[in-house]
Coordinates of C-alpha atoms in Angstrom, one line a residue:
T1 CA -3.4 25.1 0.1
R2 CA 0.2 24.8 1.5
W3 CA 2.5 27.3 3.2
D4 CA 6.2 26.8 3.5
L5 CA 7.0 28.4 6.9
N6 CA 10.8 27.9 6.5
K7 CA 13.2 25.3 5.2
R8 CA 12.1 22.8 7.8
W9 CA 8.4 23.5 8.5
R10 CA 5.4 23.7 6.3
T11 CA 1.6 23.6 7.0
G12 CA -1.6 23.5 4.9
A13 CA -5.2 22.5 4.6
N14 CA -7.5 20.8 2.1
L15 CA -11.2 21.6 2.4
H16 CA -13.8 19.4 0.7
L17 CA -17.4 19.8 1.9
A18 CA -20.9 19.6 0.4
S19 CA -24.1 21.0 1.7
D20 CA -26.0 17.9 0.6
D21 CA -24.8 14.3 -0.1
T22 CA -26.7 14.1 -3.4
Y23 CA -25.6 17.5 -4.8
L24 CA -22.5 16.3 -6.7
R25 CA -24.2 13.3 -8.2
R26 CA -27.3 15.2 -9.1
Y27 CA -25.3 17.7 -11.3
N28 CA -23.0 15.0 -12.7
L29 CA -19.9 16.5 -10.9
D30 CA -16.9 14.6 -9.5
A31 CA -18.5 12.6 -6.7
P32 CA -16.2 10.4 -4.7
T33 CA -17.6 8.2 -2.0
W34 CA -16.0 10.3 0.7
L35 CA -15.1 14.0 0.9
T36 CA -12.0 14.4 3.0
T37 CA -11.0 17.6 4.8
N38 CA -7.5 17.7 6.2
A39 CA -5.3 20.2 8.0
F40 CA -1.6 19.4 8.6
I41 CA 1.8 20.6 9.8
E42 CA 5.1 18.9 8.9
R43 CA 8.8 19.2 9.9
F44 CA 11.7 17.8 7.8
G45 CA 14.9 17.1 9.6
Q46 CA 18.2 15.8 8.3
Q47 CA 17.4 12.4 9.8
S48 CA 13.8 12.7 10.9
Y49 CA 10.3 13.5 9.8
L50 CA 7.4 14.8 12.0
S51 CA 3.8 15.4 11.0
A52 CA 0.5 16.2 12.7
N53 CA -2.8 15.8 10.9
A54 CA -6.5 16.3 11.5
Y55 CA -9.2 14.7 9.3
H56 CA -12.9 15.1 8.8
F57 CA -14.8 12.7 6.5
Q58 CA -18.2 13.4 4.8
S59 CA -20.0 10.5 3.2
Q60 CA -21.7 10.9 -0.1
R61 CA -23.9 7.8 0.5
R62 CA -27.2 7.6 2.3
T63 CA -26.4 4.2 3.8
I64 CA -23.9 5.5 6.4
A65 CA -25.4 5.6 9.9
L66 CA -25.7 9.1 11.4
G67 CA -22.8 9.9 13.7
S68 CA -20.7 6.8 12.7
T69 CA -18.2 8.7 10.6
P70 CA -15.0 9.2 12.6
I71 CA -13.2 12.4 13.3
I72 CA -9.4 12.1 13.7
T73 CA -7.6 14.8 15.7
P74 CA -4.8 14.4 15.9
L75 CA -2.7 11.9 14.0
I76 CA 0.9 12.4 14.9
E77 CA 3.7 10.5 13.2
Y78 CA 7.5 10.6 13.8
K79 CA 10.2 8.8 11.9
Y80 CA 13.9 8.7 12.6
Y81 CA 16.6 7.4 10.3
G82 CA 19.9 6.6 12.0
K83 CA 23.4 6.9 10.5
P84 CA 25.6 3.8 10.0
I85 CA 27.4 2.6 13.2
R86 CA 30.0 -0.1 13.8
G87 CA 29.8 -2.9 11.2
G88 CA 27.6 -0.9 8.9
S89 CA 24.5 -1.4 10.9
F90 CA 22.0 1.4 11.5
I91 CA 18.8 2.0 13.6
N92 CA 15.4 3.3 12.5
A93 CA 12.6 4.3 14.8
N94 CA 8.9 5.1 14.3
A95 CA 6.3 6.5 16.7
S96 CA 2.7 7.6 16.2
A97 CA -0.2 8.8 18.3
L98 CA -3.9 8.8 17.3
A99 CA -7.2 10.1 18.7
L100 CA -10.3 8.9 16.8
Y101 CA -13.8 10.0 17.9
R102 CA -17.4 9.2 16.8
E103 CA -20.6 10.7 17.9
N104 CA -22.3 7.3 17.7
G105 CA -20.0 4.3 17.8
S106 CA -16.6 3.2 19.1
D107 CA -13.7 5.6 19.9
Q108 CA -10.0 4.9 19.9
T109 CA -6.8 6.4 21.4
R110 CA -3.5 4.8 20.4
L111 CA 0.2 5.2 21.1
S112 CA 2.6 3.1 19.0
S113 CA 6.4 2.9 18.8
E114 CA 8.9 0.7 17.0
I115 CA 12.7 0.4 16.9
I116 CA 14.4 -1.4 14.1
W117 CA 18.0 -2.6 13.9
N118 CA 19.3 -3.2 10.3
L119 CA 22.5 -4.9 9.2
P120 CA 23.3 -5.1 5.4
Y121 CA 26.1 -7.2 4.2
V122 CA 27.7 -8.0 0.8
S123 CA 29.6 -11.4 0.7
P124 CA 32.8 -11.9 -1.2
L125 CA 30.8 -13.9 -3.8
G126 CA 28.3 -11.0 -4.4
S127 CA 25.4 -12.2 -2.3
L128 CA 23.4 -9.4 -0.7
Y129 CA 22.2 -10.1 2.9
S130 CA 19.9 -7.9 5.0
L131 CA 19.3 -8.8 8.6
K132 CA 16.6 -6.9 10.5
A133 CA 15.4 -7.1 14.1
S134 CA 12.5 -5.0 15.4
L135 CA 10.5 -4.5 18.6
R136 CA 7.1 -2.9 18.4
G137 CA 4.7 -1.8 21.1
D138 CA 1.1 -0.6 20.8
G139 CA -1.1 0.8 23.6
Y140 CA -4.8 1.4 23.2
Y141 CA -7.6 2.9 25.1
V142 CA -11.0 2.1 23.4
R143 CA -14.6 2.9 24.2
D144 CA -17.8 1.0 23.2
V145 CA -16.1 -1.6 21.1
L146 CA -18.0 -4.8 20.4
D147 CA -16.1 -7.8 21.9
K148 CA -17.0 -10.7 19.6
N149 CA -15.9 -13.3 22.2
N150 CA -18.7 -12.5 24.6
N151 CA -20.9 -10.3 22.4
S152 CA -20.7 -7.3 24.7
S153 CA -19.4 -3.8 24.6
F154 CA -15.8 -3.2 25.9
T155 CA -14.3 -0.1 27.3
G156 CA -10.7 -0.1 28.6
S157 CA -7.1 -0.5 27.8
K158 CA -5.2 -3.0 25.7
G159 CA -1.6 -3.4 24.9
R160 CA 0.8 -5.6 23.0
I161 CA 4.5 -6.1 22.4
F162 CA 5.7 -7.6 19.1
P163 CA 9.3 -8.7 18.3
Q164 CA 10.3 -9.8 14.9
I165 CA 13.5 -10.9 13.1
S166 CA 14.0 -11.2 9.3
L167 CA 16.8 -12.2 7.0
E168 CA 16.8 -11.5 3.2
W169 CA 19.2 -13.0 0.7
R170 CA 19.6 -11.9 -2.9
L171 CA 22.1 -13.0 -5.5
P172 CA 22.3 -10.6 -8.5
L173 CA 23.8 -12.3 -11.6
I174 CA 24.7 -10.1 -14.5
N175 CA 25.9 -11.1 -18.0
N176 CA 26.8 -8.5 -20.6
I177 CA 26.5 -9.8 -24.2
N178 CA 27.4 -7.4 -27.0
D179 CA 24.9 -4.5 -26.6
S180 CA 22.6 -6.2 -24.1
T181 CA 22.5 -7.1 -20.4
H182 CA 20.9 -10.1 -18.7
Y183 CA 20.1 -9.7 -15.0
I184 CA 18.8 -12.6 -12.9
E185 CA 18.2 -12.3 -9.2
P186 CA 16.8 -15.0 -6.9
I187 CA 15.4 -13.7 -3.7
I188 CA 14.6 -15.5 -0.4
Q189 CA 13.3 -13.8 2.8
G190 CA 12.7 -15.5 6.1
I191 CA 10.7 -13.9 8.8
L192 CA 10.5 -15.2 12.4
S193 CA 7.9 -13.8 14.8
P194 CA 5.3 -14.9 17.3
T195 CA 1.7 -15.4 16.3
A196 CA 0.0 -12.1 15.8
K197 CA -2.1 -10.8 18.7
N198 CA -5.1 -9.1 17.1
P199 CA -7.9 -9.3 19.7
S200 CA -11.4 -8.2 18.7
T201 CA -11.3 -5.5 21.5
I202 CA -8.8 -3.6 19.3
P203 CA -11.0 -2.3 16.5
N204 CA -9.6 -2.5 13.0
E205 CA -9.7 1.2 11.8
D206 CA -6.7 1.4 9.5
S207 CA -5.8 -2.1 8.3
R208 CA -8.8 -3.1 6.2
D209 CA -7.4 -2.6 2.7
L210 CA -4.8 -5.4 2.5
E211 CA -4.1 -6.4 -1.1
F212 CA -1.5 -9.0 -1.8
D213 CA 0.5 -8.3 -4.9
D214 CA 4.1 -7.9 -6.3
T215 CA 4.7 -4.7 -4.4
N216 CA 4.4 -6.2 -0.9
L217 CA 5.7 -9.7 -1.6
F218 CA 9.0 -9.0 0.2
V219 CA 7.8 -6.8 3.1
D220 CA 7.7 -7.9 6.8
Q221 CA 4.3 -6.3 7.5
R222 CA 1.7 -6.3 4.7
F223 CA -1.0 -4.4 6.7
S224 CA -0.8 -0.7 5.9
G225 CA -1.8 0.5 9.4
H226 CA -1.2 -0.3 13.0
D227 CA -4.4 -2.0 14.2
R228 CA -3.5 -5.4 12.7
I229 CA -0.2 -7.3 12.8
E230 CA 1.0 -10.0 10.5
G231 CA 2.7 -12.6 12.6
G232 CA 4.0 -16.1 12.4
T233 CA 7.0 -17.7 10.8
R234 CA 7.0 -17.4 7.0
I235 CA 9.3 -17.5 3.9
N236 CA 8.9 -15.2 0.9
Y237 CA 10.7 -16.3 -2.3
G238 CA 10.8 -15.3 -5.9
I239 CA 13.0 -14.6 -9.0
L240 CA 13.5 -11.4 -10.9
W241 CA 14.8 -11.4 -14.6
N242 CA 15.6 -8.4 -16.6
F243 CA 16.9 -8.0 -20.2
E244 CA 18.0 -4.5 -21.3
T245 CA 19.7 -3.1 -24.4
R246 CA 21.9 -0.1 -24.7
A247 CA 19.1 1.6 -26.7
N248 CA 17.2 1.6 -23.3
S249 CA 14.6 -1.0 -24.3
F250 CA 13.9 -3.6 -21.7
I251 CA 11.7 -6.4 -20.5
E252 CA 11.4 -7.4 -16.8
V253 CA 9.7 -10.4 -15.2
L254 CA 9.0 -11.0 -11.5
L255 CA 7.4 -14.2 -10.1
G256 CA 7.1 -15.0 -6.4
Q257 CA 5.1 -16.7 -3.6
S258 CA 4.9 -16.8 0.2
Y259 CA 4.9 -19.9 2.5
R260 CA 3.6 -19.8 6.1
L261 CA 4.5 -22.6 8.5
K262 CA 1.2 -22.4 10.3
K263 CA -2.1 -21.2 8.8
Q264 CA -3.8 -18.2 10.5
D265 CA -7.3 -16.9 10.5
L266 CA -6.1 -13.4 10.1
F267 CA -6.5 -13.2 6.3
S268 CA -9.8 -13.5 4.3
T269 CA -10.3 -16.5 2.0
R270 CA -10.0 -14.3 -1.1
S271 CA -6.8 -12.4 0.0
G272 CA -4.4 -14.8 -1.6
L273 CA -2.7 -15.4 1.8
D274 CA -5.3 -17.6 3.5
G275 CA -3.5 -21.0 3.3
K276 CA 0.1 -22.1 4.0
F277 CA 1.1 -21.4 0.4
S278 CA 0.0 -18.0 -1.0
D279 CA -1.1 -17.2 -4.5
Y280 CA 1.5 -16.5 -7.1
V281 CA 2.2 -12.8 -7.7
G282 CA 4.4 -10.9 -10.1
H283 CA 4.6 -8.6 -13.0
I284 CA 5.8 -8.4 -16.6
R285 CA 7.1 -5.0 -17.9
Y286 CA 7.9 -4.3 -21.5
N287 CA 9.4 -1.1 -22.8
P288 CA 10.8 -1.4 -26.4
S289 CA 11.2 2.4 -26.8
E290 CA 10.4 5.8 -25.3
Y291 CA 7.3 5.9 -27.4
F292 CA 5.6 2.7 -26.1
D293 CA 5.4 0.8 -22.8
M294 CA 3.3 -2.0 -21.4
S295 CA 3.0 -3.8 -18.1
Y296 CA 1.0 -6.8 -16.7
R297 CA 0.6 -7.3 -13.0
F298 CA -1.1 -10.5 -11.7
R299 CA -2.1 -12.7 -8.8
I300 CA -2.7 -16.3 -9.8
N301 CA -4.6 -18.9 -7.6
N302 CA -2.1 -21.4 -6.3
S303 CA -4.4 -24.4 -6.6
N304 CA -6.3 -24.0 -9.9
F305 CA -4.1 -21.3 -11.6
S306 CA -7.0 -19.0 -12.3
A307 CA -6.4 -15.2 -12.5
E308 CA -7.5 -13.6 -9.2
K309 CA -6.1 -10.2 -10.2
S310 CA -5.1 -8.9 -13.6
E311 CA -3.9 -5.4 -14.3
I312 CA -2.8 -4.5 -17.9
S313 CA -1.4 -1.0 -18.5
T314 CA -0.1 0.6 -21.7
S315 CA 0.8 4.0 -23.0
F316 CA 2.1 5.3 -26.3
G317 CA 2.9 8.5 -28.1
T318 CA 5.5 11.3 -28.0
K319 CA 6.5 13.9 -25.5
L320 CA 3.9 16.2 -27.0
V321 CA 0.9 13.7 -27.2
R322 CA 0.4 10.7 -25.0
F323 CA -2.4 8.1 -25.0
G324 CA -2.9 5.3 -22.5
A325 CA -5.2 2.7 -21.0
N326 CA -5.4 0.5 -17.9
Y327 CA -7.6 -2.6 -17.5
T328 CA -8.1 -4.0 -14.0
Q329 CA -9.9 -7.2 -13.0
V330 CA -10.0 -8.4 -9.3
N331 CA -11.8 -11.4 -7.8
Q332 CA -12.0 -10.2 -4.2
N333 CA -15.6 -10.4 -3.2
D334 CA -15.5 -11.6 0.5
L335 CA -18.2 -11.5 3.1
K336 CA -15.5 -10.9 5.8
N337 CA -14.3 -7.8 4.1
Q338 CA -17.0 -5.6 2.7
E339 CA -14.6 -2.8 1.8
L340 CA -13.1 -5.0 -1.0
E341 CA -15.3 -6.5 -3.7
D342 CA -15.0 -7.9 -7.2
R343 CA -14.0 -5.2 -9.7
E344 CA -13.5 -4.9 -13.5
E345 CA -12.7 -1.5 -14.9
L346 CA -11.2 0.2 -17.9
Y347 CA -9.5 3.5 -17.5
A348 CA -8.3 5.5 -20.6
F349 CA -6.6 8.9 -20.9
F350 CA -4.7 11.2 -23.2
N351 CA -2.5 14.3 -22.6
A352 CA -1.4 16.9 -25.2
R353 CA 1.0 19.7 -24.8
L354 CA -0.5 22.6 -26.8
S355 CA 2.1 25.1 -25.9
K356 CA 4.6 26.1 -23.2
Y357 CA 1.8 27.1 -20.8
W358 CA -1.2 24.9 -21.9
N359 CA -2.0 21.2 -21.6
L360 CA -5.1 19.4 -22.8
T361 CA -6.0 16.3 -20.8
G362 CA -8.9 13.8 -21.0
T363 CA -9.8 10.8 -18.9
H364 CA -12.6 8.2 -18.7
R365 CA -13.3 5.3 -16.3
Q366 CA -15.8 2.6 -17.2
N367 CA -17.2 -0.2 -14.9
L368 CA -17.2 -3.4 -17.0
G369 CA -18.8 -5.5 -14.2
A370 CA -22.4 -6.7 -13.8
K371 CA -23.4 -3.2 -12.6
G372 CA -21.5 -1.6 -15.5
G373 CA -21.6 1.9 -16.7
R374 CA -19.6 5.1 -16.8
I375 CA -17.9 5.9 -13.5
R376 CA -16.3 9.2 -14.2
S377 CA -15.2 11.3 -17.2

């Protein structure tokens, strides 16, 4: 449920609870691994965004230890987007605060802030440059965290300061031939920063789901949360090619890789980022008409060229009836990261517009792995 209080403020809540963790599975209902209850309030400014959230999680598995599920209240986030100043540069700022509690286990209170200076530049020859300098600070107070260095429980404060500079270069080359357009863009991004400080006394609560692919090849921080930092000097490079006709049909190919000057133990062996040279990542998108489209996203091992991740998606039909399927295969089983494991799935769907007010939709997800079977329909 959501309420718009005025043009700038809105609030709402989503309630998902079950009286028994086997109830949904027993009656073959939609049974996700976690039921999430959330209450929030948001403010939208002309150049800023503010949100405050509270979360409660309920496990639908019996293997979760009693009292180990966290309660988050609050999670406050603020973002500021500055206007261009002298030379075309602009400043962004981010801040967040978190309070995480458990009845049985570690607790965490965190304050984070970051200021980012950006300078875009277009050269006379058409090269696109983007220079970015950032300074980030994190302050933690943790309770009952296992310190792996001396195998004891730690309670106290931890902090870190993390500077970073990055420079990205792109050269878009366009050639119009008759009724078609060829677009080729080489991309190189260099990132300079100190080795990441990720001590075991800072528990990893929000940065466990790192998945290296084409969507985060050219980002300066691949972890989605604050608890882990990707540091070190590295270079990301790739090439993008696009062919498009005036009939709006197109094919697009992206291929890229990352190189790190010094290997770090931060990434798991199956992440694709473990060595100095990363795996190859990219995508192929093909759209011959509005009635059919297909895409292939991949991560290929840099040593033996085996497919570590493959995702094939397709859809076809008209505006009234649409069919589609998605096949996903991921080799990610790693003892260091129990949240991610090998996966092979097939997802299929259809949607039909019966009238102005009625739609008919059907979906099915199938596990094609060793423990195969229907996941949800």
